[in-house]
Short mmCIF file of N, CA and C in Angstrom, two decimals:
data_model
loop_
_atom_site.label_atom_id
_atom_site.label_comp_id
_atom_site.label_asym_id
_atom_site.label_seq_id
_atom_site.Cartn_x
_atom_site.Cartn_y
_atom_site.Cartn_z
N MET A 239 0.62 -1.65 0.50
CA MET A 239 0.18 -0.28 0.00
C MET A 239 0.99 1.17 0.44
N PHE A 240 2.15 0.69 0.59
CA PHE A 240 3.08 2.22 0.80
C PHE A 240 3.73 3.00 -0.24
N THR A 241 3.54 1.20 -1.23
CA THR A 241 4.73 1.44 -2.47
C THR A 241 3.80 2.48 -3.24
N VAL A 242 2.26 2.16 -3.58
CA VAL A 242 1.08 1.92 -4.35
C VAL A 242 1.40 3.75 -3.71
N PHE A 243 1.72 4.47 -2.97
CA PHE A 243 1.52 6.19 -2.18
C PHE A 243 2.57 6.75 -3.12
N LEU A 244 3.89 6.06 -2.82
CA LEU A 244 4.62 6.41 -2.96
C LEU A 244 5.31 6.47 -4.24
N ILE A 245 4.71 5.41 -5.80
CA ILE A 245 4.34 5.74 -7.11
C ILE A 245 3.86 6.99 -7.60
N PHE A 246 2.60 7.34 -6.74
CA PHE A 246 1.43 8.39 -7.12
C PHE A 246 1.92 9.61 -7.00
N LEU A 247 2.42 9.55 -5.40
CA LEU A 247 3.04 10.56 -5.36
C LEU A 247 4.33 11.08 -6.12
N ALA A 248 4.98 10.10 -6.41
CA ALA A 248 5.85 10.45 -8.25
C ALA A 248 5.23 10.73 -8.65
N VAL A 249 4.36 10.33 -9.00
CA VAL A 249 4.06 10.87 -10.27
C VAL A 249 3.16 11.90 -10.87
N CYS A 250 2.39 12.35 -9.08
CA CYS A 250 1.95 13.67 -9.14
C CYS A 250 2.56 15.01 -9.09
N ALA A 251 3.17 15.35 -7.24
CA ALA A 251 3.69 15.51 -7.58
C ALA A 251 4.95 16.53 -8.71
N PRO A 252 5.39 16.35 -9.34
CA PRO A 252 5.50 17.14 -10.41
C PRO A 252 4.50 17.93 -11.20
N MET A 253 3.53 16.88 -11.60
CA MET A 253 2.88 17.75 -12.41
C MET A 253 1.91 18.67 -11.21
N LEU A 254 1.73 18.74 -10.10
CA LEU A 254 1.04 19.67 -9.10
C LEU A 254 2.81 20.89 -8.93
N ILE A 255 3.70 20.47 -8.95
CA ILE A 255 4.02 21.47 -8.76
C ILE A 255 4.98 22.34 -10.01
N GLY A 256 4.20 21.56 -11.56
CA GLY A 256 4.47 22.48 -12.71
C GLY A 256 3.39 23.31 -12.43
N ILE A 257 1.72 22.18 -12.24
CA ILE A 257 0.54 23.45 -12.06
C ILE A 257 1.02 24.77 -11.30
N TRP A 258 1.34 24.52 -9.87
CA TRP A 258 1.64 25.72 -9.02
C TRP A 258 2.31 27.29 -9.50
N ILE A 259 3.79 26.72 -10.23
CA ILE A 259 4.31 27.05 -11.17
C ILE A 259 3.88 28.10 -12.43
N SER A 260 3.46 27.62 -12.55
CA SER A 260 1.98 28.02 -14.29
C SER A 260 1.38 29.46 -13.40
N ARG A 261 1.22 28.81 -12.16
CA ARG A 261 -0.77 30.02 -11.87
C ARG A 261 0.14 30.57 -11.40
N TYR A 262 1.26 31.34 -10.65
CA TYR A 262 2.18 32.01 -10.37
C TYR A 262 2.70 32.42 -11.03
N LEU A 263 3.75 32.24 -12.05
CA LEU A 263 4.15 32.97 -13.19
C LEU A 263 2.57 34.01 -13.68
N LYS A 264 1.36 33.63 -14.10
CA LYS A 264 0.72 33.98 -14.65
C LYS A 264 0.20 35.22 -13.74
N TYR A 265 0.65 35.10 -12.66
CA TYR A 265 -0.35 35.80 -11.40
C TYR A 265 1.09 37.45 -10.98
N LYS A 266 2.08 36.95 -11.06
CA LYS A 266 2.29 37.63 -11.53
C LYS A 266 3.13 38.60 -12.75
N ALA A 267 2.64 38.04 -13.81
CA ALA A 267 2.90 38.68 -15.34
C ALA A 267 1.23 39.62 -14.67
N HIS A 268 -0.05 38.99 -14.44
CA HIS A 268 -1.19 39.82 -14.04
C HIS A 268 -0.37 41.33 -13.14
N VAL A 269 -0.36 40.66 -12.05
CA VAL A 269 0.18 42.21 -11.27
C VAL A 269 1.31 42.71 -11.58
N ASN A 270 2.50 42.93 -12.39
CA ASN A 270 2.96 43.60 -13.28
C ASN A 270 1.97 44.70 -14.17
N ARG A 271 1.52 43.80 -14.72
CA ARG A 271 0.34 44.31 -16.04
C ARG A 271 0.01 45.96 -14.82
N GLU A 272 -1.01 45.49 -14.22
CA GLU A 272 -1.59 46.46 -13.81
C GLU A 272 -0.91 47.38 -12.46
N LEU A 273 0.27 46.87 -12.41
CA LEU A 273 1.64 48.19 -11.49
C LEU A 273 1.69 48.78 -12.65
N GLN A 274 2.37 48.62 -13.81
CA GLN A 274 2.56 49.74 -14.53
C GLN A 274 1.37 50.23 -15.32
N VAL A 275 0.18 49.68 -15.55
CA VAL A 275 -0.84 50.89 -15.02
C VAL A 275 -1.26 52.05 -14.06
N LEU A 276 -1.30 51.31 -13.12
CA LEU A 276 -0.87 52.17 -11.66
C LEU A 276 0.09 53.75 -11.95
N GLN A 277 1.02 52.77 -12.52
CA GLN A 277 2.46 53.86 -12.40
C GLN A 277 1.80 55.17 -13.26
N GLN A 278 1.91 54.48 -14.31
CA GLN A 278 1.33 55.36 -15.53
C GLN A 278 0.36 56.11 -15.45
N GLN A 279 -0.85 56.53 -14.71
CA GLN A 279 -1.40 56.45 -14.13
C GLN A 279 -1.14 57.82 -13.33
N ILE A 280 -0.08 57.18 -11.69
CA ILE A 280 0.26 57.89 -11.49
C ILE A 280 0.63 59.37 -11.89
N GLN A 281 2.21 58.95 -13.30
CA GLN A 281 2.42 60.12 -13.43
C GLN A 281 2.13 61.12 -14.59
N ASP A 282 0.35 60.42 -15.05
CA ASP A 282 -0.18 61.72 -16.15
C ASP A 282 -0.86 62.59 -14.74
N ASN A 283 -1.91 61.67 -13.99
CA ASN A 283 -2.23 62.62 -13.30
C ASN A 283 -1.45 63.59 -12.56
N SER A 284 -0.19 63.51 -11.66
CA SER A 284 0.32 64.49 -10.89
C SER A 284 1.29 65.13 -11.67
N LEU A 285 1.69 65.15 -12.78
CA LEU A 285 2.55 66.09 -12.89
C LEU A 285 1.78 67.78 -13.17
N PRO A 286 0.44 68.00 -14.40
CA PRO A 286 -0.47 69.09 -14.16
C PRO A 286 -0.48 69.64 -12.30
N GLU A 287 -0.74 68.44 -11.71
CA GLU A 287 -1.24 68.85 -10.12
C GLU A 287 0.45 69.85 -9.60
N LEU A 288 1.40 69.22 -9.79
CA LEU A 288 2.61 69.83 -9.11
C LEU A 288 3.15 70.73 -9.69
N ARG A 289 2.84 71.44 -11.13
CA ARG A 289 2.74 72.61 -12.28
C ARG A 289 2.40 73.72 -11.49
N GLN A 290 1.09 73.15 -11.02
CA GLN A 290 0.29 74.21 -10.39
C GLN A 290 1.08 74.96 -9.47
N GLU A 291 1.26 73.73 -7.91
CA GLU A 291 1.23 73.63 -6.97
C GLU A 291 3.28 74.96 -6.95
N VAL A 292 3.53 74.36 -7.80
CA VAL A 292 5.24 75.16 -7.91
C VAL A 292 4.61 76.51 -8.44
N SER A 293 3.47 76.72 -9.41
CA SER A 293 3.40 77.58 -9.74
C SER A 293 2.54 78.75 -8.63
N ALA A 294 2.22 78.02 -7.66
CA ALA A 294 1.60 79.20 -6.58
C ALA A 294 2.51 78.92 -5.27
N LEU A 295 4.09 77.99 -5.26
CA LEU A 295 4.99 78.27 -4.95
C LEU A 295 6.28 79.24 -4.98
N LYS A 296 5.66 79.88 -6.68
CA LYS A 296 6.93 80.61 -7.19
C LYS A 296 6.26 81.60 -6.12
N LYS A 297 4.60 82.15 -7.10
CA LYS A 297 4.03 83.44 -6.65
C LYS A 297 4.45 83.69 -4.90
N ARG A 298 3.92 82.74 -3.67
CA ARG A 298 4.26 83.31 -2.99
C ARG A 298 5.68 84.17 -1.81
N VAL A 299 6.89 83.41 -2.46
CA VAL A 299 8.02 83.28 -2.80
C VAL A 299 8.35 84.23 -3.03
N VAL A 300 7.47 85.00 -4.27
CA VAL A 300 7.69 86.80 -4.72
C VAL A 300 7.15 87.48 -3.87
N THR A 301 6.43 86.83 -3.17
CA THR A 301 5.11 87.99 -2.27
C THR A 301 6.17 88.25 -0.70
N LEU A 302 6.37 87.08 -0.34
CA LEU A 302 7.51 86.89 0.85
C LEU A 302 8.80 88.28 0.70
N GLU A 303 9.51 87.60 -0.68
CA GLU A 303 10.18 88.62 -1.20
C GLU A 303 9.95 90.11 -0.97
N ALA A 304 8.80 90.37 -1.21
CA ALA A 304 8.74 91.53 -1.10
C ALA A 304 8.20 92.11 0.35
N ILE A 305 7.97 91.54 1.60
CA ILE A 305 7.80 91.96 2.62
C ILE A 305 8.93 92.02 3.16
N VAL A 306 9.86 91.35 2.81
CA VAL A 306 11.22 91.85 3.73
C VAL A 306 11.99 91.80 3.08
N THR A 307 11.60 92.01 1.67
CA THR A 307 12.89 93.92 1.47
C THR A 307 11.85 94.78 1.28
N SER A 308 11.13 94.77 2.32
CA SER A 308 10.18 96.49 2.33
C SER A 308 10.98 97.16 3.72
N HIS A 309 11.30 98.60 2.92
CA HIS A 309 11.45 99.66 3.81
C HIS A 309 11.06 99.41 5.79
N GLY A 310 9.50 99.18 5.34
CA GLY A 310 8.25 99.08 6.79
C GLY A 310 8.73 97.58 7.80
N TYR A 311 9.61 96.88 6.87
CA TYR A 311 9.75 95.47 6.77
C TYR A 311 11.04 95.90 7.76
N GLU A 312 11.76 96.21 7.80
CA GLU A 312 13.22 96.81 8.31
C GLU A 312 13.08 97.78 9.31
N LEU A 313 11.84 98.10 9.62
CA LEU A 313 11.55 99.64 10.08
C LEU A 313 11.73 99.13 11.49
N ASN A 314 10.12 97.57 11.51
CA ASN A 314 9.75 96.77 11.82
C ASN A 314 11.13 96.03 12.85
N GLU A 315 11.55 95.79 12.39
CA GLU A 315 13.08 94.95 12.56
C GLU A 315 13.88 95.57 13.19
N LYS A 316 13.94 96.74 12.93
CA LYS A 316 14.83 97.72 14.28
C LYS A 316 14.53 97.91 15.34
N ILE A 317 13.38 98.36 14.96
CA ILE A 317 12.46 98.51 16.40
C ILE A 317 12.56 97.05 17.33
N SER A 318 12.20 96.16 17.21
CA SER A 318 11.59 94.96 17.28
C SER A 318 13.33 94.90 18.22
N ASN A 319 14.09 95.56 17.50
CA ASN A 319 15.64 94.44 18.36
C ASN A 319 15.76 95.93 19.29
N LEU A 320 15.32 96.93 19.64
CA LEU A 320 15.67 97.46 20.69
C LEU A 320 14.96 96.96 21.77
#
C-alpha cells in the first residue's frame, strides 16, 4: 500500500508543482501589468498638479520677498531689536 502511495506521489508531485509554478507566473505577470498601469496613471495625473503647486509656491515666494525687502519690514525689525 505504501508503495502505491509513493508511486502516486512520484507521478502527481511534479504535475502539481508545474501547475503551481505556472499559476504563480501568470499571477506575477498580471500583477506587473496592473502595477505598470497604476504607475502610468500616477505619472499622468500628478504632473499638472505639481506644475500648479510650483506656480503657486513661486507666487508666494515673490510675495514673501517683497515683504522682507520692504522698508517697513526693516523698520519693524529695528524696533523689535530695541
